């Protein structure tokens, strides 16, 4: 029963081999979907290319419902999987800062690695920026240490916070995603008629 | 630009594959994918090499320094190396690996694009530390495992992008 490595079914020595293989698959999917181009990615904010929304939402739906089924069939012990901890205020702040970075840079960290691989200099500069940003953060850390650890709620899920079963969230998210696929298809058609700066 | 006829896979197919990959990753390792963590490891390693005393004194770097191995010897560093090679593989197969180039809107210069990319990277780097992860680790893997923090990052990261898109229109269209 999964998760395989935490349950000792696959030995810890395979960790890095598995990391490399999963990473290769991740990079391949990102590049093949068109995420090695910042202009494809930024299109989600201007309505001329919704590839980010399509790939991202589809992936979340598949992974969410998949996990529920894996749990239901007893293939994975959902109590043993890592839940990202929530630090309310710093996470809200961090996401807004990342939003600015996303719009200015046109990449997020994972996509920038694949763009470097195919020769995009802007992606290389973006990654240098990531390095500098984290370095600045690290050096200045004592100044905002208290804020960084503030608003801690623990490793909580939506269900822990609301009491609503996860299946309902997966269902609601699926409906929202399907509706957004349809609406953005219409928007994209309209916007593309009036844009000349970007070739499709 | 010569990218008017690109052969990308169907985005919904890409999404299904990515979802299966997240599922498989959680099934095998008990946690999701990530990306910004590798750069953090590189920063910590650099700080530790240049000035070990300073790095150990720093309350942030010291969290990631251990006596028995380098900070580079972590899961996310190997996974991120994989991301690079996976991107390269796809780029080779679909014929997109070419000489170094800058992709930009025709309305801005190369220099403007590179400055925006640098500032964007810096902000993304800072934000990812406060956010406990970036689009892969927090928004994608976090949301997929129903983590409250993951959903917050997903909504606000994209929400902020939409809120400010109009002001930076010239960078893209």
Coordinates of C-alpha atoms in Angstrom, one line a residue:
Chain A
X1 CA 0.0 0.0 0.0
X2 CA 1.2 3.5 -0.9
X3 CA 2.9 5.8 -0.3
X4 CA 5.6 3.4 -1.3
X5 CA 8.7 5.1 0.0
X6 CA 7.3 6.2 3.4
X7 CA 5.9 2.7 3.9
X8 CA 9.3 1.2 3.2
X9 CA 8.0 -0.8 0.1
X10 CA 10.7 1.0 -2.0
X11 CA 14.0 1.4 -0.2
X12 CA 15.2 4.9 0.5
X13 CA 18.3 4.4 -1.7
X14 CA 16.1 4.7 -4.8
X15 CA 15.0 8.2 -3.7
X16 CA 17.2 10.2 -6.1
X17 CA 16.8 7.9 -9.1
X18 CA 13.0 8.2 -8.7
X19 CA 13.4 12.0 -8.3
X20 CA 15.3 12.3 -11.5
X21 CA 12.8 10.1 -13.4
X22 CA 9.7 11.9 -12.1
X23 CA 11.5 15.2 -12.9
X24 CA 12.2 14.1 -16.5
X25 CA 8.5 13.3 -16.9
X26 CA 7.5 16.6 -15.4
X27 CA 9.9 18.6 -17.6
X28 CA 8.8 16.7 -20.7
X29 CA 5.1 17.4 -20.1
X30 CA 5.7 21.1 -19.3
X31 CA 7.8 21.6 -22.5
X32 CA 5.5 19.5 -24.7
X33 CA 2.5 21.5 -23.5
X34 CA 4.2 24.8 -24.5
X35 CA 5.3 26.1 -21.2
X36 CA 8.8 26.7 -22.4
X37 CA 7.4 29.9 -23.9
X38 CA 6.7 32.8 -21.7
X39 CA 4.4 34.3 -24.2
X40 CA 2.2 31.2 -24.2
X41 CA 2.1 31.3 -20.4
X42 CA 1.3 35.0 -20.1
X43 CA -1.5 34.5 -22.6
X44 CA -3.7 33.3 -19.7
X45 CA -3.7 36.9 -18.3
X46 CA -4.6 38.5 -21.6
X47 CA -7.0 36.0 -23.1
X48 CA -5.1 35.1 -26.1
X49 CA -3.8 31.7 -24.9
X50 CA -5.4 29.7 -22.1
X51 CA -3.0 26.7 -22.2
X52 CA -1.9 27.3 -18.6
X53 CA -5.5 27.2 -17.3
X54 CA -6.3 24.1 -19.4
X55 CA -3.2 22.1 -18.3
X56 CA -3.3 23.2 -14.7
X57 CA -6.9 22.7 -14.0
X58 CA -7.0 19.4 -15.8
X59 CA -4.0 18.2 -13.8
X60 CA -5.6 19.3 -10.5
X61 CA -8.9 17.5 -11.3
X62 CA -7.1 14.3 -12.3
X63 CA -4.8 14.3 -9.3
X64 CA -7.5 15.2 -6.8
X65 CA -10.1 12.6 -7.9
X66 CA -7.3 10.1 -8.5
X67 CA -6.1 10.4 -4.9
X68 CA -9.7 10.0 -3.6
X69 CA -10.1 6.8 -5.6
X70 CA -6.7 5.5 -4.6
X71 CA -7.7 6.1 -0.9
X72 CA -11.1 4.6 -1.5
X73 CA -9.6 1.4 -3.0
X74 CA -7.1 1.2 -0.2
X75 CA -4.1 1.7 -2.5
X76 CA -2.8 4.6 -0.6
X77 CA -2.9 5.7 3.1
X78 CA -4.0 9.3 2.8
X79 CA -3.0 9.9 6.4
X80 CA 0.6 9.4 5.4
X81 CA 0.9 11.9 2.6
X82 CA 2.5 15.3 3.1
X83 CA 0.0 18.2 3.5
X84 CA 1.6 21.6 2.9
X85 CA 1.5 23.6 6.1
X86 CA -0.6 26.8 6.1
X87 CA 0.9 30.0 7.4
X88 CA -1.9 32.4 6.6
X89 CA -0.5 35.9 6.4
X90 CA 3.0 35.1 4.9
X91 CA 1.4 32.7 2.3
X92 CA -1.1 35.4 1.2
X93 CA 1.8 37.9 1.0
X94 CA 4.1 35.4 -0.8
X95 CA 1.4 34.5 -3.4
X96 CA 0.8 38.2 -4.3
X97 CA 4.6 38.7 -4.7
X98 CA 4.8 35.6 -6.8
X99 CA 1.8 36.9 -8.9
X100 CA 3.9 40.0 -9.7
X101 CA 6.9 37.8 -10.5
X102 CA 4.8 35.6 -12.7
X103 CA 3.4 38.5 -14.8
X104 CA 6.7 40.3 -15.1
X105 CA 8.8 37.2 -15.7
X106 CA 6.4 35.1 -17.7
X107 CA 7.7 31.9 -16.1
X108 CA 7.4 30.1 -12.9
X109 CA 10.4 28.2 -11.6
X110 CA 9.6 24.8 -13.2
X111 CA 8.8 26.2 -16.6
X112 CA 11.9 28.3 -16.6
X113 CA 14.1 25.2 -16.3
X114 CA 12.5 23.7 -19.4
X115 CA 12.8 27.0 -21.3
X116 CA 16.5 27.2 -20.5
X117 CA 16.9 23.6 -21.9
X118 CA 15.6 24.8 -25.3
X119 CA 17.8 27.9 -25.4
X120 CA 15.7 30.8 -24.0
X121 CA 18.0 33.4 -22.5
X122 CA 15.1 35.2 -20.8
X123 CA 14.4 32.0 -18.9
X124 CA 18.1 31.9 -17.8
X125 CA 17.9 35.4 -16.6
X126 CA 14.6 34.6 -14.8
X127 CA 16.3 31.7 -13.0
X128 CA 19.2 34.0 -12.0
X129 CA 16.6 36.3 -10.6
X130 CA 15.1 33.4 -8.6
X131 CA 18.5 32.7 -7.1
X132 CA 19.0 36.4 -6.2
X133 CA 15.5 36.7 -4.8
X134 CA 16.0 33.7 -2.5
X135 CA 19.4 35.0 -1.5
X136 CA 17.9 38.4 -0.7
X137 CA 15.2 36.7 1.3
X138 CA 17.8 34.6 3.2
X139 CA 20.0 37.5 4.0
X140 CA 17.1 39.7 5.2
X141 CA 15.4 36.8 7.1
X142 CA 16.1 38.1 10.6
X143 CA 14.1 41.2 9.8
X144 CA 10.9 39.4 9.2
X145 CA 11.4 36.1 11.0
X146 CA 8.3 36.6 13.1
X147 CA 6.1 37.4 10.2
X148 CA 7.4 34.4 8.3
X149 CA 6.2 32.0 11.1
X150 CA 3.0 33.9 11.8
X151 CA -0.5 32.7 11.1
X152 CA 0.4 29.0 11.5
X153 CA -2.6 26.7 11.2
X154 CA -0.8 23.4 10.9
X155 CA -0.8 20.9 8.0
X156 CA -4.5 21.5 7.4
X157 CA -6.7 20.4 4.5
X158 CA -9.8 22.1 3.3
X159 CA -11.7 19.4 5.1
X160 CA -10.0 20.1 8.4
X161 CA -11.0 23.7 8.1
X162 CA -14.5 23.4 6.9
X163 CA -15.7 19.9 7.8
X164 CA -16.9 19.4 4.3
X165 CA -15.7 16.0 2.9
X166 CA -12.9 16.2 0.2
X167 CA -15.2 14.6 -2.4
X168 CA -17.3 17.7 -2.4
X169 CA -14.3 19.9 -3.1
X170 CA -13.2 17.7 -5.9
X171 CA -16.7 17.8 -7.4
X172 CA -17.0 21.6 -7.0
X173 CA -13.5 22.1 -8.5
X174 CA -14.3 19.9 -11.4
X175 CA -17.5 21.8 -12.2
X176 CA -15.7 25.1 -11.9
X177 CA -12.9 23.9 -14.2
X178 CA -15.2 22.5 -16.8
X179 CA -17.1 25.8 -16.9
X180 CA -13.9 27.8 -17.2
X181 CA -12.7 25.6 -20.1
X182 CA -15.9 26.5 -22.0
X183 CA -15.9 30.2 -21.1
X184 CA -12.2 30.7 -21.9
X185 CA -12.6 28.9 -25.2
X186 CA -15.1 31.6 -26.2
X187 CA -12.9 34.4 -24.8
X188 CA -9.8 33.1 -26.6
X189 CA -11.7 33.0 -30.0
X190 CA -12.7 36.6 -29.6
X191 CA -9.4 38.0 -28.4
X192 CA -7.4 36.2 -31.1
X193 CA -9.3 38.0 -33.8
X194 CA -7.9 41.3 -32.6
X195 CA -4.3 40.5 -31.8
X196 CA -1.5 40.8 -34.3
X197 CA 1.5 40.8 -31.9
X198 CA 1.3 37.1 -31.3
X199 CA 1.2 34.4 -33.9
X200 CA -0.8 31.3 -33.2
Chain B
X1 CA 9.5 35.2 -34.5
X2 CA 9.6 31.9 -36.1
X3 CA 7.2 30.2 -33.7
X4 CA 4.1 30.6 -35.8
X5 CA 3.7 26.8 -36.3
X6 CA 4.6 25.0 -33.1
X7 CA 3.6 21.5 -32.4
X8 CA 2.4 21.3 -28.8
X9 CA 0.5 18.5 -27.4
X10 CA -3.2 19.0 -26.7
X11 CA -3.5 20.9 -23.5
X12 CA -6.1 18.6 -22.0
X13 CA -3.8 15.6 -22.8
X14 CA -1.0 17.5 -21.1
X15 CA -3.2 18.2 -18.1
X16 CA -4.2 14.5 -17.8
X17 CA -0.6 13.4 -18.0
X18 CA 0.5 16.0 -15.5
X19 CA -2.3 15.0 -13.1
X20 CA -1.3 11.3 -13.4
X21 CA 2.3 12.3 -12.7
X22 CA 1.3 14.2 -9.5
X23 CA -0.8 11.2 -8.5
X24 CA 2.1 8.8 -9.2
X25 CA 4.6 11.1 -7.3
X26 CA 2.3 11.2 -4.2
X27 CA 1.8 7.4 -4.5
X28 CA 5.5 6.7 -4.6
X29 CA 7.0 9.4 -2.4
X30 CA 4.1 10.6 -0.2
X31 CA 4.5 14.1 -1.4
X32 CA 4.1 16.1 -4.6
X33 CA 6.3 17.8 -7.2
X34 CA 8.3 21.0 -6.7
X35 CA 10.7 23.4 -8.4
X36 CA 11.7 26.4 -6.4
X37 CA 13.2 24.2 -3.6
X38 CA 16.2 23.4 -5.9
X39 CA 17.2 27.0 -6.3
X40 CA 16.8 27.4 -2.5
X41 CA 19.3 24.5 -2.1
X42 CA 21.7 26.2 -4.5
X43 CA 21.5 29.5 -2.5
X44 CA 22.0 27.7 0.8
X45 CA 25.0 25.8 -0.7
X46 CA 26.5 28.9 -2.1
X47 CA 26.2 30.7 1.3
X48 CA 27.6 27.7 3.1
X49 CA 30.6 27.5 0.7
X50 CA 31.4 31.2 0.8
X51 CA 31.0 31.7 4.5
X52 CA 30.1 28.6 6.6
X53 CA 30.0 30.6 9.8
X54 CA 27.6 33.2 8.3
X55 CA 25.4 30.5 6.9
X56 CA 25.1 28.6 10.1
X57 CA 24.4 31.8 12.0
X58 CA 21.6 32.7 9.6
X59 CA 18.3 31.4 11.0
X60 CA 17.0 30.6 7.5
X61 CA 20.0 28.9 5.8
X62 CA 20.8 26.9 8.9
X63 CA 17.4 25.1 8.7
X64 CA 18.7 23.4 5.5
X65 CA 22.3 22.7 6.5
X66 CA 23.1 19.3 7.9
X67 CA 26.4 17.8 8.9
X68 CA 26.2 14.6 7.0
X69 CA 25.5 15.8 3.4
X70 CA 25.5 18.9 1.2
X71 CA 22.3 21.0 0.9
X72 CA 22.5 20.0 -2.8
X73 CA 21.9 16.4 -1.9
X74 CA 18.1 16.7 -1.7
X75 CA 15.1 15.2 -3.5
X76 CA 14.1 18.5 -5.2
X77 CA 17.6 19.1 -6.7
X78 CA 17.5 15.8 -8.5
X79 CA 13.9 16.3 -9.5
X80 CA 14.7 19.7 -10.9
X81 CA 17.7 18.3 -12.9
X82 CA 15.1 15.9 -14.3
X83 CA 12.8 18.8 -15.3
X84 CA 15.7 20.3 -17.3
X85 CA 16.5 17.1 -19.0
X86 CA 12.8 16.3 -19.6
X87 CA 12.4 19.7 -21.2
X88 CA 15.5 19.1 -23.3
X89 CA 14.2 15.7 -24.5
X90 CA 10.8 17.2 -25.5
X91 CA 12.5 20.1 -27.1
X92 CA 14.7 17.8 -29.2
X93 CA 11.8 15.6 -30.2
X94 CA 9.6 18.5 -31.3
X95 CA 12.5 20.5 -32.8
X96 CA 12.5 23.4 -30.5
X97 CA 16.1 23.3 -29.2
X98 CA 17.8 26.2 -31.0
X99 CA 20.6 28.6 -30.4
X100 CA 20.3 31.1 -27.4
X101 CA 17.5 33.6 -28.0
X102 CA 15.2 36.0 -26.2
X103 CA 11.5 35.6 -26.6
X104 CA 9.6 38.9 -26.4
X105 CA 6.7 40.9 -27.6
X106 CA 7.6 43.0 -30.7
X107 CA 6.6 46.1 -28.7
X108 CA 9.5 45.8 -26.3
X109 CA 13.3 45.6 -26.7
X110 CA 15.4 42.6 -25.8
X111 CA 16.8 44.6 -22.9
X112 CA 13.3 45.4 -21.5
X113 CA 12.4 41.8 -21.7
X114 CA 15.5 40.7 -19.9
X115 CA 15.1 43.3 -17.1
X116 CA 11.5 42.3 -16.6
X117 CA 12.5 38.6 -16.5
X118 CA 15.2 39.4 -13.9
X119 CA 12.8 41.4 -11.7
X120 CA 10.1 38.7 -12.2
X121 CA 12.6 36.0 -11.1
X122 CA 13.6 38.0 -8.0
X123 CA 10.0 38.5 -6.9
X124 CA 9.1 34.9 -7.6
X125 CA 12.1 33.8 -5.6
X126 CA 11.2 36.0 -2.6
X127 CA 7.5 35.1 -2.8
X128 CA 8.1 31.4 -3.1
X129 CA 9.8 31.4 0.3
X130 CA 6.9 33.2 2.1
X131 CA 4.5 31.0 0.2
X132 CA 6.2 27.7 1.2
X133 CA 6.5 26.7 -2.5
X134 CA 5.8 27.9 -6.0
X135 CA 3.3 26.9 -8.7
X136 CA 4.4 23.3 -8.6
X137 CA 4.9 22.6 -4.9
X138 CA 2.3 24.8 -3.4
X139 CA -0.3 25.6 -6.0
X140 CA -0.4 22.3 -8.0
X141 CA 0.7 19.6 -5.5
X142 CA -0.8 21.5 -2.6
X143 CA -4.2 22.0 -4.2
X144 CA -4.3 18.4 -5.5
X145 CA -3.8 17.1 -1.9
X146 CA -6.6 19.5 -0.7
X147 CA -4.1 21.5 1.4
X148 CA -5.6 24.9 2.4
X149 CA -2.3 26.6 1.8
X150 CA -2.1 25.2 -1.7
X151 CA -5.5 26.5 -2.7
X152 CA -4.6 29.9 -1.2
X153 CA -1.4 30.1 -3.3
X154 CA -3.2 28.9 -6.4
X155 CA -6.0 31.5 -6.1
X156 CA -3.8 34.4 -5.1
X157 CA -0.9 33.8 -7.5
X158 CA -3.2 33.7 -10.5
X159 CA -5.6 36.3 -9.1
X160 CA -2.8 38.8 -8.6
X161 CA -1.7 38.2 -12.2
X162 CA -5.1 39.1 -13.4
X163 CA -5.4 42.1 -11.1
X164 CA -2.2 43.7 -12.4
X165 CA -2.2 42.4 -16.0
X166 CA -3.6 45.6 -17.5
X167 CA -0.7 47.7 -16.1
X168 CA 2.0 45.5 -17.7
X169 CA 0.1 44.9 -21.0
X170 CA 3.0 46.3 -23.1
X171 CA 5.3 43.5 -22.0
X172 CA 3.2 40.9 -23.7
X173 CA 0.8 42.3 -26.3

